Amino acid sequence: MDLGELKDQLTKLGIFEGEEVTFSPLKGGVSSDIYLIQNKGRKYVLKQALSQLRVEEEWLADVTRNLAEQDFIHYVSSFARDNVPEVIHADRQNAFFVMSYYGPPYQNWKAMMMTGQRSPEVTRQVARLLAQIHSHSYLNESVQHQFDHTNLFLELRVEPYILFTGSKYPKWKQIFDTEAERLLEHGEALMHGDFSPKNILVNGEQVLLLDHEVACYGDPAFDIAFMLNHLLLKRLVFSNAEPGDSKLPKVFWDHYFQQLNIKQSIDLKIRTIHLLKMLMLARVDGKSPAEYLDEGHRDWIRKFFTKSIGVNFQDNFDAFLDFFDEHRFDDKN
Ligand SMILES: Nc1ncnc2c1ncn2[C@@H]1O[C@H](COP(=O)(O)OP(=O)(O)O)[C@@H](O)[C@H]1O
Ligand SMILES: [Mg+2]
């Protein structure tokens, strides 16, 4: 639907008061049209899926991911209502929905971290929320059935991050291919699929999770490793961060596993550490490279991958972090 049609439809539904409604594009999205809607002092956000993402490498995806996002918000609202946006209007046929706008005092967590605000308390809240989503949906057949979006997960995550990265390294390709296959077969809990700081808004210690379109029933290790990857890369880039700030990956890991309510987490830990190494390389040589890494960082990560992939850390994240820190100040050029 184009902007005119969206406006007409929403006006007919009587969502707005009076005639004065403005739609302005919001920045930041690569996979959707996102508009800020203003009407009589009230603000909303409309999100509609695009059929072609705005990144350099060609990367197409099914617009039904907007429906997965609607479903995810609905499901998580049932136990963590304050941690997902409030939906005002949802349209499945046209793959869009309107939610409340969370402007200031809400701040984007990635932007906060980039300006040195790396709060352990916020990190704990983020870990708690993820553990809650995974625990709640753990081995739940009806959730598995509802979020059977392996094709989307393949297209938006496994292909661009895992298979594409592996294809650039004949020596490691088999490891990446095996991991891809494993991820596509593993059904254990509801994954968010894009669990990264840029999709989290923070107000004090309250965290609000956005952008749930890659939600899929799968391996919770993916979300944990995805977030740890961001926290570690920031630790690498901001290596002169104040000492208290620099332990966010450990805070996240410890708190997540404290809060997780499942019988056995050793295998999950082992899978997470293994996947984390691959995701680190994926942010350098995959289809969605991290924009804040310079050539020195990129080389460092490639070398770190080569060193760490042969080391078996088992479920010991502290050992992995020590290994990371031992090499953190190695020459980045
Ligand atoms: N309800 C909202 N309130 C405030 N800002 C929002 C809201 N939804 C999205 N945004 C802003 O728009 C950005 C992109 O939205 P997101 O859902 O992450 O889309 P994409 O899939 O394109 O990344 C977010 O990072 C956030 O800054
Ligand atoms: Mg986003």
Coordinates of C-alpha atoms in Angstrom, one line a residue, residues 57 158-169 176-177 285-288:
E57 CA 24.2 -6.7 -1.3
V158 CA 21.3 -18.0 8.1
E159 CA 22.0 -17.1 4.5
P160 CA 23.4 -13.6 5.0
Y161 CA 25.3 -14.2 8.2
I162 CA 26.3 -17.9 8.2
L163 CA 26.3 -19.3 4.6
F164 CA 27.5 -16.1 2.9
T165 CA 30.4 -15.7 5.4
G166 CA 31.4 -19.3 5.1
S167 CA 31.4 -19.1 1.3
K168 CA 34.1 -16.5 1.5
Y169 CA 36.5 -18.9 3.3
F176 CA 29.6 -22.7 8.6
D177 CA 27.5 -25.0 6.4
D285 CA 32.5 -10.6 6.0
G286 CA 28.8 -11.3 5.9
K287 CA 26.1 -9.4 4.1
S288 CA 25.5 -6.9 7.0

